[in-house]
Amino acid sequence: MQRAIKHPDPRPRAESNIVPMAGSDPVRHPNSVAAEVRNLRKTYNAGTPHAHEALKDVDLSIRANEFFTLLGPSGCGKTTLLRILGGFEMLTSGTCRIFGEDVSRLPPEARPVNTVFQQYALFPHMTVRRNIAFGLEMLGKPRAEVESTVERMLDLVHMTDYADRRPDTMSGGQRQRVALARALAPQPKLLLLDEPLSALDLKLRQKMRLELKSLQRETGITFIFVTHDQEEALAMSDRVAVISNGHLQQVGTPEDIYEQPQSRFVADFIGESNLIEAKVAGVTGGEASLDIEGFGKVHAPVAERVEDGQKVWLSIRPERLVLGSGDGQERAKVTDRTYLGNAVEYHLHVGEHALTARSPRGGLRGRQDFAPGDVVSVGFEPGSIKVLLS
Ligand SMILES: Nc1ncnc2c1ncn2[C@@H]1O[C@H](COP(=O)(O)OP(=O)(O)OP(=O)(O)O)[C@@H](O)[C@H]1O
Ligand SMILES: [Mg+2]
């Protein structure tokens, strides 16, 4: 559950923890680790009948200057992990380091971290300019520096024209930008963002994705971004950690996560996948022959050891199924055809298996169009079948 933060959090931070303002130069920490957790566990209400293990033995390293995303379904532990990094929640066991320093026992104000919460509570009675200046003043920055920083932040988030307005006279997206400017103003080394775009409509969210990404590049600040929206995660991140039920499932670039899922959970949660049960019918030289009931045999590389007769799952993206006709291999029946604008989606039945195929519109890339009731052949693009053991 997301816990509402009643007040903004421009807490004063120890001077030494704030990266000095260096004009508009991005903060660069080449090759260093921004945040690291080891054997991290978090149990809420430990020792009571309501004990709940929210994080289970999480190991994670986030590099400096990275746009890093924690992705997973509701309740998987994303906010918990972010709050532990920010110092708003105590870890149960393990360690948490920020730029090499063990911060496991440090309060939020002693960490070189700032946070944008989902409820980006701005001070309603203050203008945009005052909202951004407040945290800097609390840090005891000289007036001239506060003023120049505020102007620079206003410019960075394209809110200069709104500087004298109050938050309650602005749209959600505008308030979001102010919240970002306020969090960025003291130039924290690390910025934590908990679903900061979820209150915005789709168009604005897409626009803010690009803005956030370029803000991260311009400032060089390490961003740890939380979302349950896989499209958002893929679009914005340098790397993504997929979390399920308190476990870290996989960490990798968006391409890795999408193209090389290592478990059924990741294959299914990121984009769409056809997950088909199969049996290993032989392995030679890193390639397995796999028997799909009611369909026949397919071949795919296997990274891990598998044995004859072992049950596995095959993951195949809908866009990598190739439908055809006239090749004598027609075994699948089209049960539905959905026009999606940029593609056509076909639902198919092959024996016991229900499959989804997606194809650029009929005619494009030489692909044929099919209608419900058609019987078609199903092929797989080379390298499209991932063999999953769990
Ligand atoms: N203060 C708390 N006391 C007890 N249980 C909690 C507390 N905060 C969170 N939890 C539980 O811990 C688990 C992880 O919660 P968390 O808020 O980290 O999830 P999340 O991934 O951020 O979910 P969402 O996407 O819905 O925000 C959930 O089952 C939640 O109910
Ligand atoms: Mg959350």
Short mmCIF file of N, CA, C and O in Angstrom, two decimals, residues 59-160:
data_model
loop_
_atom_site.label_atom_id
_atom_site.label_comp_id
_atom_site.label_asym_id
_atom_site.label_seq_id
_atom_site.Cartn_x
_atom_site.Cartn_y
_atom_site.Cartn_z
N ASP A 59 19.55 -8.80 -3.70
CA ASP A 59 20.90 -8.30 -4.00
C ASP A 59 20.80 -7.44 -5.25
O ASP A 59 20.30 -7.92 -6.27
N LEU A 60 21.30 -6.22 -5.17
CA LEU A 60 21.12 -5.32 -6.31
C LEU A 60 22.18 -4.24 -6.27
O LEU A 60 22.50 -3.71 -5.22
N SER A 61 22.76 -3.95 -7.46
CA SER A 61 23.72 -2.85 -7.57
C SER A 61 23.24 -1.88 -8.64
O SER A 61 22.97 -2.29 -9.76
N ILE A 62 23.15 -0.63 -8.27
CA ILE A 62 22.70 0.39 -9.22
C ILE A 62 23.88 1.30 -9.50
O ILE A 62 24.49 1.84 -8.57
N ARG A 63 24.22 1.45 -10.78
CA ARG A 63 25.42 2.22 -11.13
C ARG A 63 25.14 3.72 -11.09
O ARG A 63 24.01 4.15 -11.34
N ALA A 64 26.19 4.46 -10.85
CA ALA A 64 26.06 5.91 -10.87
C ALA A 64 25.67 6.36 -12.28
O ALA A 64 26.08 5.75 -13.27
N ASN A 65 24.88 7.41 -12.34
CA ASN A 65 24.42 8.02 -13.60
C ASN A 65 23.44 7.14 -14.38
O ASN A 65 23.16 7.40 -15.54
N GLU A 66 22.91 6.14 -13.70
CA GLU A 66 21.98 5.26 -14.38
C GLU A 66 20.54 5.72 -14.19
O GLU A 66 20.21 6.27 -13.14
N PHE A 67 19.72 5.45 -15.19
CA PHE A 67 18.27 5.55 -15.00
C PHE A 67 17.82 4.12 -14.75
O PHE A 67 17.75 3.31 -15.67
N PHE A 68 17.57 3.81 -13.50
CA PHE A 68 17.31 2.44 -13.09
C PHE A 68 15.86 2.32 -12.65
O PHE A 68 15.36 3.14 -11.89
N THR A 69 15.18 1.28 -13.11
CA THR A 69 13.77 1.14 -12.78
C THR A 69 13.47 -0.14 -12.01
O THR A 69 13.99 -1.20 -12.36
N LEU A 70 12.67 0.00 -10.95
CA LEU A 70 12.14 -1.15 -10.23
C LEU A 70 10.74 -1.40 -10.77
O LEU A 70 9.88 -0.53 -10.68
N LEU A 71 10.55 -2.56 -11.35
CA LEU A 71 9.29 -2.87 -12.03
C LEU A 71 8.68 -4.14 -11.46
O LEU A 71 9.39 -5.13 -11.25
N GLY A 72 7.39 -4.10 -11.23
CA GLY A 72 6.72 -5.31 -10.76
C GLY A 72 5.27 -5.00 -10.45
O GLY A 72 4.89 -3.83 -10.34
N PRO A 73 4.47 -6.04 -10.26
CA PRO A 73 3.04 -5.81 -10.00
C PRO A 73 2.80 -5.20 -8.63
O PRO A 73 3.69 -5.18 -7.78
N SER A 74 1.59 -4.74 -8.45
CA SER A 74 1.20 -4.12 -7.19
C SER A 74 1.48 -5.06 -6.01
O SER A 74 1.17 -6.24 -6.08
N GLY A 75 2.11 -4.52 -4.98
CA GLY A 75 2.35 -5.31 -3.77
C GLY A 75 3.63 -6.12 -3.80
O GLY A 75 3.93 -6.83 -2.85
N CYS A 76 4.43 -6.01 -4.87
CA CYS A 76 5.63 -6.87 -4.98
C CYS A 76 6.78 -6.37 -4.12
O CYS A 76 7.76 -7.08 -3.92
N GLY A 77 6.73 -5.11 -3.65
CA GLY A 77 7.78 -4.62 -2.76
C GLY A 77 8.58 -3.45 -3.30
O GLY A 77 9.59 -3.05 -2.71
N LYS A 78 8.14 -2.84 -4.37
CA LYS A 78 8.88 -1.74 -5.00
C LYS A 78 9.03 -0.54 -4.07
O LYS A 78 10.12 -0.02 -3.85
N THR A 79 7.89 -0.09 -3.53
CA THR A 79 7.92 1.08 -2.64
C THR A 79 8.74 0.77 -1.40
O THR A 79 9.51 1.61 -0.92
N THR A 80 8.61 -0.45 -0.90
CA THR A 80 9.37 -0.85 0.29
C THR A 80 10.86 -0.69 0.02
O THR A 80 11.60 -0.11 0.84
N LEU A 81 11.32 -1.18 -1.13
CA LEU A 81 12.74 -1.09 -1.46
C LEU A 81 13.17 0.37 -1.60
O LEU A 81 14.22 0.78 -1.09
N LEU A 82 12.33 1.17 -2.24
CA LEU A 82 12.66 2.58 -2.42
C LEU A 82 12.72 3.30 -1.07
O LEU A 82 13.61 4.12 -0.82
N ARG A 83 11.78 2.97 -0.20
CA ARG A 83 11.74 3.63 1.12
C ARG A 83 12.93 3.21 1.98
O ARG A 83 13.43 4.00 2.78
N ILE A 84 13.40 1.99 1.78
CA ILE A 84 14.61 1.56 2.51
C ILE A 84 15.81 2.34 2.01
O ILE A 84 16.64 2.80 2.79
N LEU A 85 15.90 2.53 0.69
CA LEU A 85 17.01 3.30 0.13
C LEU A 85 16.96 4.75 0.62
O LEU A 85 17.99 5.37 0.88
N GLY A 86 15.75 5.29 0.72
CA GLY A 86 15.59 6.68 1.15
C GLY A 86 15.73 6.86 2.65
O GLY A 86 15.86 7.97 3.13
N GLY A 87 15.66 5.76 3.40
CA GLY A 87 15.79 5.84 4.86
C GLY A 87 14.45 6.03 5.57
O GLY A 87 14.42 6.30 6.76
N PHE A 88 13.35 5.86 4.84
CA PHE A 88 12.03 6.05 5.46
C PHE A 88 11.52 4.76 6.08
O PHE A 88 10.52 4.74 6.78
N GLU A 89 12.21 3.66 5.78
CA GLU A 89 11.82 2.37 6.32
C GLU A 89 13.09 1.66 6.73
O GLU A 89 14.11 1.75 6.02
N MET A 90 13.06 0.98 7.88
CA MET A 90 14.24 0.24 8.36
C MET A 90 14.28 -1.12 7.68
O MET A 90 13.23 -1.78 7.58
N LEU A 91 15.46 -1.57 7.30
CA LEU A 91 15.56 -2.93 6.77
C LEU A 91 15.56 -3.90 7.94
O LEU A 91 15.91 -3.56 9.07
N THR A 92 15.13 -5.14 7.69
CA THR A 92 15.11 -6.15 8.75
C THR A 92 16.48 -6.81 8.87
O THR A 92 16.99 -7.01 9.96
N SER A 93 17.08 -7.15 7.72
CA SER A 93 18.47 -7.61 7.74
C SER A 93 19.11 -7.35 6.39
O SER A 93 18.44 -7.05 5.42
N GLY A 94 20.44 -7.44 6.35
CA GLY A 94 21.18 -7.13 5.13
C GLY A 94 21.81 -5.76 5.23
O GLY A 94 21.83 -5.15 6.30
N THR A 95 22.35 -5.29 4.11
CA THR A 95 22.98 -3.96 4.13
C THR A 95 22.50 -3.12 2.96
O THR A 95 22.06 -3.64 1.94
N CYS A 96 22.62 -1.83 3.14
CA CYS A 96 22.22 -0.87 2.12
C CYS A 96 23.33 0.19 2.07
O CYS A 96 23.61 0.86 3.06
N ARG A 97 23.98 0.31 0.90
CA ARG A 97 25.05 1.28 0.74
C ARG A 97 24.67 2.30 -0.31
O ARG A 97 24.08 1.94 -1.33
N ILE A 98 25.05 3.55 -0.07
CA ILE A 98 24.85 4.59 -1.07
C ILE A 98 26.20 5.25 -1.31
O ILE A 98 26.84 5.73 -0.36
N PHE A 99 26.64 5.22 -2.56
CA PHE A 99 27.98 5.69 -2.92
C PHE A 99 29.03 5.17 -1.94
O PHE A 99 29.83 5.93 -1.40
N GLY A 100 28.94 3.88 -1.69
CA GLY A 100 29.95 3.19 -0.89
C GLY A 100 29.75 3.26 0.61
O GLY A 100 30.34 2.48 1.35
N GLU A 101 28.90 4.17 1.07
CA GLU A 101 28.73 4.33 2.51
C GLU A 101 27.57 3.48 3.01
O GLU A 101 26.48 3.47 2.40
N ASP A 102 27.81 2.74 4.11
CA ASP A 102 26.73 1.95 4.69
C ASP A 102 25.73 2.89 5.36
O ASP A 102 26.04 3.53 6.37
N VAL A 103 24.54 2.98 4.76
CA VAL A 103 23.55 3.94 5.30
C VAL A 103 22.41 3.21 6.03
O VAL A 103 21.41 3.83 6.37
N SER A 104 22.61 1.90 6.25
CA SER A 104 21.52 1.09 6.81
C SER A 104 20.89 1.72 8.06
O SER A 104 19.71 1.57 8.30
N ARG A 105 21.69 2.39 8.85
CA ARG A 105 21.15 2.97 10.10
C ARG A 105 21.01 4.49 10.04
O ARG A 105 20.75 5.12 11.06
N LEU A 106 21.21 5.07 8.87
CA LEU A 106 21.17 6.54 8.79
C LEU A 106 19.75 7.04 8.50
O LEU A 106 19.03 6.44 7.71
N PRO A 107 19.36 8.14 9.11
CA PRO A 107 18.04 8.72 8.81
C PRO A 107 18.04 9.37 7.43
O PRO A 107 19.11 9.64 6.87
N PRO A 108 16.85 9.63 6.87
CA PRO A 108 16.76 10.17 5.51
C PRO A 108 17.60 11.43 5.30
O PRO A 108 18.26 11.56 4.27
N GLU A 109 17.60 12.32 6.29
CA GLU A 109 18.28 13.61 6.07
C GLU A 109 19.79 13.49 6.04
O GLU A 109 20.48 14.41 5.62
N ALA A 110 20.30 12.33 6.45
CA ALA A 110 21.76 12.15 6.41
C ALA A 110 22.21 11.41 5.15
O ALA A 110 23.36 11.06 5.01
N ARG A 111 21.25 11.16 4.23
CA ARG A 111 21.60 10.44 2.99
C ARG A 111 21.62 11.41 1.82
O ARG A 111 20.81 12.34 1.77
N PRO A 112 22.51 11.18 0.84
CA PRO A 112 22.59 12.10 -0.31
C PRO A 112 21.49 11.80 -1.33
O PRO A 112 21.75 11.61 -2.52
N VAL A 113 20.28 11.75 -0.83
CA VAL A 113 19.16 11.23 -1.60
C VAL A 113 17.99 12.18 -1.50
O VAL A 113 17.78 12.80 -0.46
N ASN A 114 17.23 12.33 -2.57
CA ASN A 114 15.97 13.03 -2.50
C ASN A 114 14.90 12.14 -3.10
O ASN A 114 15.20 11.26 -3.89
N THR A 115 13.65 12.39 -2.72
CA THR A 115 12.59 11.48 -3.14
C THR A 115 11.42 12.26 -3.74
O THR A 115 11.06 13.31 -3.21
N VAL A 116 10.87 11.74 -4.83
CA VAL A 116 9.60 12.26 -5.33
C VAL A 116 8.58 11.15 -5.10
O VAL A 116 8.69 10.08 -5.67
N PHE A 117 7.66 11.42 -4.20
CA PHE A 117 6.65 10.42 -3.88
C PHE A 117 5.51 10.50 -4.87
O PHE A 117 5.35 11.48 -5.59
N GLN A 118 4.73 9.43 -4.87
CA GLN A 118 3.58 9.40 -5.78
C GLN A 118 2.64 10.56 -5.50
O GLN A 118 2.17 11.21 -6.41
N GLN A 119 2.41 10.83 -4.22
CA GLN A 119 1.62 12.01 -3.88
C GLN A 119 2.61 13.16 -3.72
O GLN A 119 3.20 13.32 -2.67
N TYR A 120 2.77 13.91 -4.80
CA TYR A 120 3.85 14.90 -4.81
C TYR A 120 3.41 16.17 -4.09
O TYR A 120 3.33 17.23 -4.69
N ALA A 121 3.09 16.03 -2.78
CA ALA A 121 2.56 17.13 -2.00
C ALA A 121 3.44 18.38 -2.06
O ALA A 121 4.50 18.44 -1.43
N LEU A 122 2.99 19.35 -2.82
CA LEU A 122 3.66 20.65 -2.83
C LEU A 122 3.03 21.50 -1.73
O LEU A 122 1.92 21.22 -1.30
N PHE A 123 3.73 22.54 -1.31
CA PHE A 123 3.10 23.47 -0.36
C PHE A 123 2.04 24.26 -1.12
O PHE A 123 2.36 25.01 -2.03
N PRO A 124 0.76 24.09 -0.73
CA PRO A 124 -0.31 24.72 -1.53
C PRO A 124 -0.34 26.24 -1.43
O PRO A 124 -0.76 26.92 -2.36
N HIS A 125 0.16 26.77 -0.30
CA HIS A 125 0.07 28.22 -0.08
C HIS A 125 1.27 28.95 -0.64
O HIS A 125 1.37 30.16 -0.52
N MET A 126 2.22 28.24 -1.22
CA MET A 126 3.42 28.89 -1.74
C MET A 126 3.41 28.88 -3.26
O MET A 126 2.89 27.94 -3.87
N THR A 127 4.03 29.88 -3.85
CA THR A 127 4.16 29.88 -5.31
C THR A 127 5.13 28.77 -5.73
O THR A 127 5.84 28.20 -4.90
N VAL A 128 5.14 28.52 -7.03
CA VAL A 128 6.05 27.53 -7.59
C VAL A 128 7.49 27.88 -7.21
O VAL A 128 8.26 27.04 -6.73
N ARG A 129 7.84 29.15 -7.38
CA ARG A 129 9.20 29.60 -7.07
C ARG A 129 9.56 29.31 -5.61
O ARG A 129 10.62 28.79 -5.30
N ARG A 130 8.62 29.62 -4.70
CA ARG A 130 8.88 29.43 -3.28
C ARG A 130 8.99 27.93 -2.94
O ARG A 130 9.77 27.52 -2.11
N ASN A 131 8.13 27.13 -3.60
CA ASN A 131 8.19 25.69 -3.39
C ASN A 131 9.57 25.14 -3.71
O ASN A 131 10.11 24.31 -2.98
N ILE A 132 10.15 25.64 -4.81
CA ILE A 132 11.47 25.12 -5.23
C ILE A 132 12.57 25.68 -4.32
O ILE A 132 13.54 24.98 -3.99
N ALA A 133 12.40 26.94 -3.91
CA ALA A 133 13.44 27.59 -3.11
C ALA A 133 13.52 27.03 -1.68
O ALA A 133 14.59 27.02 -1.07
N PHE A 134 12.38 26.56 -1.19
CA PHE A 134 12.27 26.21 0.22
C PHE A 134 13.38 25.27 0.72
O PHE A 134 14.06 25.55 1.71
N GLY A 135 13.57 24.17 0.01
CA GLY A 135 14.57 23.18 0.43
C GLY A 135 15.97 23.76 0.43
O GLY A 135 16.80 23.43 1.29
N LEU A 136 16.24 24.63 -0.55
CA LEU A 136 17.57 25.23 -0.65
C LEU A 136 17.80 26.18 0.51
O LEU A 136 18.90 26.26 1.08
N GLU A 137 16.75 26.93 0.88
CA GLU A 137 16.87 27.85 2.01
C GLU A 137 17.10 27.08 3.30
O GLU A 137 17.91 27.48 4.15
N MET A 138 16.41 25.93 3.41
CA MET A 138 16.60 25.10 4.61
C MET A 138 18.04 24.61 4.72
O MET A 138 18.52 24.32 5.81
N LEU A 139 18.68 24.47 3.58
CA LEU A 139 20.08 24.04 3.58
C LEU A 139 21.02 25.19 3.88
O LEU A 139 22.23 25.01 3.95
N GLY A 140 20.45 26.40 3.99
CA GLY A 140 21.27 27.56 4.32
C GLY A 140 22.06 28.11 3.14
O GLY A 140 23.10 28.77 3.32
N LYS A 141 21.58 27.85 1.93
CA LYS A 141 22.27 28.37 0.74
C LYS A 141 22.14 29.89 0.69
O LYS A 141 21.08 30.43 1.04
N PRO A 142 23.18 30.58 0.23
CA PRO A 142 23.07 32.03 0.10
C PRO A 142 21.97 32.42 -0.89
O PRO A 142 21.69 31.68 -1.83
N ARG A 143 21.40 33.58 -0.64
CA ARG A 143 20.23 34.00 -1.39
C ARG A 143 20.47 34.02 -2.91
O ARG A 143 19.63 33.56 -3.69
N ALA A 144 21.62 34.54 -3.31
CA ALA A 144 21.90 34.64 -4.74
C ALA A 144 21.94 33.25 -5.37
O ALA A 144 21.44 33.03 -6.48
N GLU A 145 22.50 32.30 -4.64
CA GLU A 145 22.59 30.93 -5.18
C GLU A 145 21.20 30.30 -5.26
O GLU A 145 20.87 29.62 -6.24
N VAL A 146 20.39 30.56 -4.21
CA VAL A 146 19.02 30.02 -4.23
C VAL A 146 18.30 30.55 -5.46
O VAL A 146 17.69 29.81 -6.23
N GLU A 147 18.41 31.86 -5.68
CA GLU A 147 17.68 32.47 -6.79
C GLU A 147 18.14 31.91 -8.13
O GLU A 147 17.31 31.56 -8.99
N SER A 148 19.43 31.79 -8.31
CA SER A 148 19.90 31.32 -9.61
C SER A 148 19.55 29.84 -9.81
O SER A 148 19.18 29.42 -10.90
N THR A 149 19.60 29.07 -8.72
CA THR A 149 19.24 27.65 -8.85
C THR A 149 17.76 27.51 -9.20
O THR A 149 17.39 26.71 -10.05
N VAL A 150 16.93 28.29 -8.53
CA VAL A 150 15.49 28.20 -8.78
C VAL A 150 15.22 28.53 -10.26
O VAL A 150 14.46 27.82 -10.93
N GLU A 151 15.85 29.58 -10.77
CA GLU A 151 15.63 29.94 -12.18
C GLU A 151 16.06 28.81 -13.10
O GLU A 151 15.39 28.49 -14.07
N ARG A 152 17.19 28.20 -12.76
CA ARG A 152 17.70 27.12 -13.60
C ARG A 152 16.76 25.91 -13.56
O ARG A 152 16.48 25.28 -14.59
N MET A 153 16.23 25.63 -12.39
CA MET A 153 15.31 24.49 -12.24
C MET A 153 13.99 24.77 -12.98
O MET A 153 13.44 23.88 -13.63
N LEU A 154 13.52 26.01 -12.88
CA LEU A 154 12.28 26.38 -13.58
C LEU A 154 12.47 26.17 -15.09
O LEU A 154 11.59 25.64 -15.77
N ASP A 155 13.63 26.57 -15.56
CA ASP A 155 13.94 26.43 -16.97
C ASP A 155 14.03 24.95 -17.36
O ASP A 155 13.48 24.52 -18.38
N LEU A 156 14.67 24.18 -16.50
CA LEU A 156 14.87 22.76 -16.77
C LEU A 156 13.55 22.02 -16.95
O LEU A 156 13.42 21.15 -17.80
N VAL A 157 12.55 22.38 -16.14
CA VAL A 157 11.26 21.68 -16.23
C VAL A 157 10.23 22.49 -17.01
O VAL A 157 9.04 22.19 -16.98
N HIS A 158 10.69 23.51 -17.73
CA HIS A 158 9.82 24.35 -18.57
C HIS A 158 8.66 24.96 -17.79
O HIS A 158 7.51 24.89 -18.21
N MET A 159 8.95 25.51 -16.62
CA MET A 159 7.88 26.09 -15.81
C MET A 159 8.16 27.56 -15.47
O MET A 159 7.53 28.10 -14.55
N THR A 160 9.07 28.20 -16.20
CA THR A 160 9.41 29.59 -15.90
C THR A 160 8.17 30.48 -15.92
O THR A 160 8.00 31.34 -15.04
#
